[in-house]
Coordinates of C-alpha atoms in Angstrom, one line a residue:
X27 CA 47.1 -71.4 -10.8
X28 CA 45.1 -72.2 -14.3
X29 CA 41.6 -73.0 -14.2
X30 CA 41.5 -76.5 -14.4
X31 CA 38.7 -78.1 -15.8
X32 CA 37.1 -80.9 -14.1
X33 CA 34.0 -81.5 -16.0
X34 CA 34.4 -84.0 -18.6
X35 CA 37.9 -82.8 -20.5
X36 CA 35.7 -79.6 -21.9
X37 CA 37.7 -76.2 -21.4
X38 CA 35.0 -73.7 -20.1
X39 CA 35.9 -70.2 -17.9
X40 CA 34.0 -69.7 -14.1
X41 CA 31.4 -67.6 -16.4
X42 CA 29.8 -70.4 -18.9
X43 CA 32.3 -69.9 -21.6
X44 CA 35.6 -71.3 -22.8
X45 CA 38.3 -68.8 -23.3
X46 CA 37.7 -69.0 -27.1
X47 CA 34.6 -67.1 -27.3
X48 CA 31.0 -68.3 -28.1
X49 CA 29.8 -67.0 -24.7
X50 CA 28.3 -63.4 -23.7
X51 CA 30.6 -60.3 -24.6
X52 CA 31.3 -57.4 -22.0
X53 CA 30.1 -54.3 -24.0
X54 CA 32.1 -52.2 -26.5
X55 CA 32.5 -48.4 -24.1
X56 CA 34.2 -47.0 -27.8
X57 CA 31.2 -48.4 -29.6
X58 CA 28.7 -46.5 -27.7
X59 CA 30.6 -43.8 -27.1
X60 CA 30.0 -43.6 -30.9
X61 CA 26.0 -44.4 -31.0
X62 CA 25.8 -41.3 -28.4
X63 CA 27.4 -38.5 -30.9
X64 CA 25.4 -40.1 -33.8
X65 CA 22.6 -39.6 -32.4
X66 CA 23.1 -36.4 -31.1
X67 CA 24.2 -35.1 -34.1
X68 CA 20.9 -36.0 -35.3
X69 CA 18.7 -34.7 -32.6
X70 CA 21.1 -31.2 -33.6
X71 CA 20.4 -31.1 -37.3
X72 CA 24.6 -32.7 -37.7
X73 CA 25.4 -34.1 -40.9
X74 CA 26.6 -37.5 -41.4
X75 CA 29.9 -38.5 -39.7
X76 CA 33.3 -38.3 -39.7
X77 CA 35.4 -34.7 -39.2
X78 CA 33.0 -32.5 -41.1
X79 CA 29.7 -34.0 -39.0
X80 CA 31.8 -33.0 -36.1
X81 CA 32.9 -29.0 -36.8
X82 CA 28.9 -28.9 -38.1
X83 CA 27.5 -29.9 -34.6
X84 CA 29.5 -27.5 -32.8
X85 CA 28.2 -24.5 -35.1
X86 CA 24.9 -25.6 -34.1
X87 CA 25.6 -25.8 -30.4
X88 CA 27.1 -22.1 -30.5
X89 CA 23.8 -20.8 -32.2
X90 CA 21.4 -22.7 -29.6
X91 CA 23.5 -21.5 -27.0
X92 CA 23.6 -17.3 -28.6
X93 CA 20.1 -17.8 -29.0
X94 CA 18.9 -18.5 -25.6
X95 CA 21.2 -15.8 -24.4
X96 CA 20.0 -13.4 -26.4
X97 CA 16.1 -14.4 -25.7
X98 CA 17.4 -14.5 -22.0
X99 CA 18.6 -10.9 -22.0
X100 CA 14.9 -9.7 -23.3
X101 CA 13.4 -11.4 -21.6
X102 CA 14.8 -9.7 -18.3
X103 CA 15.4 -6.3 -20.4
X104 CA 11.3 -5.9 -20.4
X105 CA 9.6 -4.9 -17.5
X106 CA 5.9 -3.4 -17.0
X107 CA 5.1 -0.9 -15.1
X108 CA 1.0 -1.4 -13.0
X109 CA -1.2 1.9 -13.0
X110 CA 0.0 2.3 -9.1
X111 CA 3.3 2.4 -9.8
X112 CA 6.6 4.8 -11.4
X113 CA 9.3 3.3 -13.4
X114 CA 12.5 5.4 -12.5
X115 CA 15.9 3.7 -15.0
X116 CA 19.3 4.3 -13.7
X117 CA 22.0 3.7 -15.6
X118 CA 25.5 3.2 -14.3
X119 CA 24.0 4.5 -11.0
X120 CA 22.8 7.6 -12.6
X121 CA 18.8 8.5 -12.9
X122 CA 18.1 8.4 -16.8
X123 CA 14.1 8.7 -16.6
X124 CA 11.0 8.1 -14.9
X125 CA 8.6 6.2 -16.9
X126 CA 5.2 6.1 -16.9
X127 CA 2.3 3.0 -16.1
X128 CA 2.8 0.8 -19.5
X129 CA 5.8 -2.1 -20.8
X130 CA 8.7 -0.7 -21.4
X131 CA 12.4 -2.3 -22.4
X132 CA 15.9 -1.2 -20.3
X133 CA 19.4 -2.6 -20.7
X134 CA 20.7 -5.4 -17.4
X135 CA 22.6 -4.7 -16.0
X136 CA 24.1 -1.1 -17.2
X137 CA 20.7 0.0 -16.2
X138 CA 18.2 -0.8 -13.3
X139 CA 14.5 0.0 -12.3
X140 CA 12.5 0.9 -9.5
X141 CA 8.8 0.8 -9.5
X142 CA 7.8 2.6 -6.3
X143 CA 4.2 2.6 -5.8
X144 CA 3.2 6.4 -5.7
X145 CA -1.0 6.0 -6.0
X146 CA -0.8 5.0 -2.1
X147 CA -1.1 6.8 0.8
X148 CA 0.6 5.5 3.6
X149 CA 0.1 6.3 7.1
X150 CA 2.3 7.1 10.6
X151 CA 1.4 6.9 14.1
X152 CA 3.1 9.2 16.2
X153 CA 3.2 9.5 19.7
X154 CA 3.2 5.9 21.0
X155 CA 6.4 6.5 23.4
X156 CA 5.7 8.8 26.2
X157 CA 9.1 10.8 25.3
X158 CA 7.9 11.1 21.5
X159 CA 4.1 12.3 22.8
X160 CA 4.9 14.6 25.9
X161 CA 4.8 18.6 24.7
X162 CA 5.3 21.7 26.4
X163 CA 2.7 24.4 25.5
X164 CA 2.9 28.2 25.0
X165 CA 1.7 28.4 28.4
X166 CA 3.8 25.5 30.5
X167 CA 1.8 22.7 31.0
X168 CA 2.7 19.6 29.4
X169 CA -0.2 17.2 27.3
X170 CA 0.3 14.1 25.7
X171 CA -0.3 14.3 21.9
X172 CA -0.9 11.6 19.5
X173 CA -1.6 12.0 15.8
X174 CA -1.1 10.1 12.4
X175 CA 0.7 11.6 8.8
X176 CA -0.8 10.4 6.1
X177 CA 1.8 10.8 2.3
X178 CA 2.0 9.8 -0.9
X179 CA 5.3 9.9 -3.1
X180 CA 5.2 13.1 -5.4
X181 CA 8.3 12.6 -7.2
X182 CA 9.6 8.9 -6.8
X183 CA 13.4 9.9 -8.4
X184 CA 13.8 12.1 -5.3
X185 CA 12.0 10.0 -3.3
X186 CA 14.1 7.2 -3.9
X187 CA 17.7 9.3 -3.8
X188 CA 17.2 12.6 -1.9
X189 CA 15.8 11.3 1.2
X190 CA 17.7 7.7 3.7
X191 CA 15.1 6.5 6.0
X192 CA 12.0 7.9 4.9
X193 CA 8.9 7.5 7.0
X194 CA 11.9 8.3 10.3
X195 CA 13.1 11.4 8.6
X196 CA 8.8 12.3 8.1
X197 CA 7.9 11.5 11.5
X198 CA 11.3 13.4 12.5
X199 CA 10.0 16.2 10.7
X200 CA 6.7 15.9 12.2
X201 CA 7.6 15.6 15.7
X202 CA 9.3 19.2 14.9
X203 CA 7.0 20.8 13.4
X204 CA 4.3 19.5 16.4
X205 CA 6.6 20.6 19.0
X206 CA 7.1 24.1 17.0
X207 CA 3.0 24.6 17.3
X208 CA 2.1 23.0 20.3
X209 CA 4.8 25.5 21.8
X210 CA 2.9 29.1 20.8
X211 CA -0.8 27.4 21.8
X212 CA -2.6 27.3 25.1
X213 CA -3.5 24.4 26.9
X214 CA -7.3 24.6 26.6
X215 CA -7.1 25.9 22.9
X216 CA -5.5 22.9 22.0
X217 CA -7.8 20.8 23.4
X218 CA -10.7 22.4 22.1
X219 CA -11.0 25.4 19.8
X220 CA -7.3 25.2 17.7
X221 CA -7.5 21.6 16.9
X222 CA -8.2 22.3 12.8
X223 CA -5.8 25.0 13.4
X224 CA -2.6 23.0 14.4
X225 CA -3.4 20.3 12.1
X226 CA -3.3 22.7 9.2
X227 CA -0.4 24.3 10.6
X228 CA 1.6 21.6 11.0
X229 CA 1.2 20.0 7.5
X230 CA 2.1 23.9 6.0
X231 CA 5.4 23.6 7.4
X232 CA 6.2 19.7 8.0
X233 CA 5.5 19.9 3.5
X234 CA 8.2 23.5 3.9
X235 CA 10.5 21.4 5.1
X236 CA 10.5 18.4 3.0
X237 CA 10.5 20.4 0.3
X238 CA 13.9 21.7 1.1
X239 CA 15.2 18.7 1.4
X240 CA 13.7 17.9 -2.0
X241 CA 12.8 14.5 -0.7
X242 CA 9.7 13.8 -3.1
X243 CA 6.8 13.6 -0.7
X244 CA 3.6 15.5 -0.6
X245 CA 1.5 15.0 3.3
X246 CA -1.9 15.1 2.4
X247 CA -2.8 15.3 6.3
X248 CA -1.7 15.9 9.8
X249 CA -4.9 14.6 12.2
X250 CA -4.7 15.5 16.0
X251 CA -6.3 11.5 18.1
X252 CA -5.5 11.9 21.4
X253 CA -4.5 15.5 23.5
X254 CA -4.6 14.8 27.1
X255 CA -2.7 15.7 29.8
X256 CA -0.6 13.1 31.6
X257 CA -1.6 10.6 33.6
X258 CA 0.4 11.6 36.6
X259 CA -1.5 15.0 36.9
X260 CA -4.9 14.4 35.0
X261 CA -6.5 14.7 38.4
X262 CA -4.9 17.9 39.2
X263 CA -5.7 18.9 35.6
X264 CA -9.4 18.3 35.9
X265 CA -9.9 20.3 38.5
X266 CA -8.3 23.2 36.7
X267 CA -10.2 23.1 34.1
X268 CA -13.9 22.5 35.9
X269 CA -12.3 25.8 37.9
X270 CA -11.5 28.1 34.8
X271 CA -14.9 26.5 33.6
X272 CA -17.0 28.1 36.4
X273 CA -14.7 31.3 35.6
X274 CA -15.6 31.4 32.5
X275 CA -19.4 30.9 33.8
X276 CA -19.2 33.0 36.0
X277 CA -17.8 36.0 33.6
X278 CA -20.6 35.3 31.5
X279 CA -23.3 35.5 33.8
X280 CA -22.0 38.8 34.1
X281 CA -21.5 40.1 31.0
X282 CA -25.3 38.9 30.4
X283 CA -26.2 40.6 33.6
X284 CA -24.2 44.1 32.5
X285 CA -25.6 43.5 28.7
X286 CA -29.2 44.1 30.5
X287 CA -28.7 46.6 32.7
X288 CA -26.6 49.0 31.0
X289 CA -28.8 49.9 27.7
X290 CA -31.5 50.3 30.6
X291 CA -29.0 52.8 32.5
X292 CA -28.0 54.5 29.4
X293 CA -32.3 54.9 28.7
X294 CA -32.8 56.6 31.7
X295 CA -29.7 58.5 31.5
X296 CA -30.7 60.3 27.7
X297 CA -34.7 60.6 29.1
X298 CA -33.1 62.6 32.0
X299 CA -31.2 64.6 30.0
X300 CA -33.8 65.2 27.2
X301 CA -35.8 66.3 30.6
X302 CA -33.0 68.3 31.4
X303 CA -33.3 70.1 28.2
X304 CA -36.6 70.7 28.2
X305 CA -37.0 72.3 31.7
X306 CA -33.8 74.3 30.5
X307 CA -35.7 75.6 27.6
X308 CA -38.9 76.2 29.5
X309 CA -36.5 78.2 31.9
X310 CA -34.9 80.0 29.2
X311 CA -38.1 81.1 27.7
X312 CA -40.3 81.9 30.9
X313 CA -37.2 84.2 32.1
X314 CA -37.1 86.3 28.7
X315 CA -40.9 86.4 28.6
X316 CA -41.0 88.5 32.3
X317 CA -37.7 90.0 31.7
X318 CA -40.0 91.2 28.3
X319 CA -42.4 92.1 30.3
X320 CA -40.8 94.1 32.8
X321 CA -38.9 95.9 30.3
X322 CA -42.9 96.8 28.6
X323 CA -44.0 98.2 31.9
X324 CA -40.7 100.1 32.8
X325 CA -41.6 101.7 29.3
X326 CA -45.1 102.5 31.2
X327 CA -44.0 103.7 33.9
X328 CA -41.3 106.1 32.7
X329 CA -44.6 107.8 31.0
X330 CA -46.6 107.7 33.8
X331 CA -44.9 106.9 36.7
X332 CA -47.9 107.5 39.5
X333 CA -50.2 105.7 37.2
X334 CA -48.5 102.6 36.8
X335 CA -47.6 103.1 40.1
X336 CA -50.5 102.7 41.9
X337 CA -52.3 100.0 39.3
X338 CA -48.6 98.2 40.8
X339 CA -49.6 98.3 43.8
X340 CA -53.7 97.9 44.0
X341 CA -52.9 94.6 42.1
X342 CA -50.1 93.7 44.3
X343 CA -52.8 94.6 47.4
X344 CA -55.0 92.5 45.1
X345 CA -53.2 89.7 45.3
X346 CA -52.2 89.1 48.5
X347 CA -56.0 90.1 50.3
X348 CA -57.1 87.7 48.3
X349 CA -55.6 84.6 49.5
X350 CA -56.3 85.6 53.5
X351 CA -59.7 85.2 55.2
X352 CA -59.5 88.5 56.9
X353 CA -62.5 90.7 55.8
X354 CA -61.8 94.5 56.2
X355 CA -65.1 96.6 56.9
X356 CA -64.7 100.6 56.2
X357 CA -65.8 102.1 59.4
X358 CA -68.4 104.2 58.5
X359 CA -70.3 100.9 56.7
X360 CA -74.2 100.7 57.3
X361 CA -76.4 97.9 56.6
X362 CA -74.4 95.3 57.2
X363 CA -74.8 92.8 59.7
X364 CA -72.5 93.3 62.8
X365 CA -71.8 89.3 62.4
X366 CA -71.6 87.2 59.1
X367 CA -69.3 83.9 58.7
X368 CA -68.1 84.9 55.4
X369 CA -65.1 82.7 55.2
X370 CA -67.2 80.2 55.8
X371 CA -69.7 81.6 53.2
X372 CA -66.7 81.9 50.5
X373 CA -65.5 78.1 51.2
X374 CA -69.1 76.9 50.3
X375 CA -68.8 79.0 47.1

């Protein structure tokens, strides 16, 4: 049904305007699009309207996009290696070089760069688990060994690509080396005097194994943290250790006494030997003198047997009678008192 004017014969539409114009008009869509294109061309240096202006705006757009792509590529290509890092560059997945500290360039996406920390000293603690820390010693005892490993990257490329799960591999190598060394060392030595030696030996074994793997890793230190008997046998182990300490104490005391007695006995034995040698020398000298005297007497005896025999008789009798208390008087002796205590007089003299 057509619109009917009920307002005094004037034809007006429902929006307040007549069908022939004179009121508010709807926007022209084509005109708005054209104005927007002109503004866009002016903003990017385009020319006037028409077909030629559209071709110039398209070239500018391509140039701008190309410039942005180049800038973005260069931005992505430059990279910086920090002082504690090394730049490992791969091309098509193959290592081509390792860069030092500074700003460098690579060609993404065919190049790829890794920057591992090469100056940091890393630490791995071993022995947190029961199975991991219990080891058999050379004298067939079981000890709990907890230790730490300090390591750093010595060759970044080998570290990144020659060894998978680096920390787990280092830990496994350290367990193997530690068990090898502990298995040939006595428990007492492990807990006391050989700790430093064990650390040095384990470090050497680990380094040789990792070098054979070309792992690019340097073991800087192996440190024994705790070496103790298992909890289940700790009390019995302490008793054994105490008994062994008492035994060592007794042995040391015996050695001390030995060191005091043996030199004295050796000195006395040497003194007796010297005395025996002196007695031997005196006896031999005396025998030689007596033999010489006997031979001299014998020579005299051969020249004058009666005189010598009488002299020997007198000397022998003088020697024998000189030691007795008897006084012998001749029967015809006169002028001698019949009683004279000659022995008492002799003793007084």
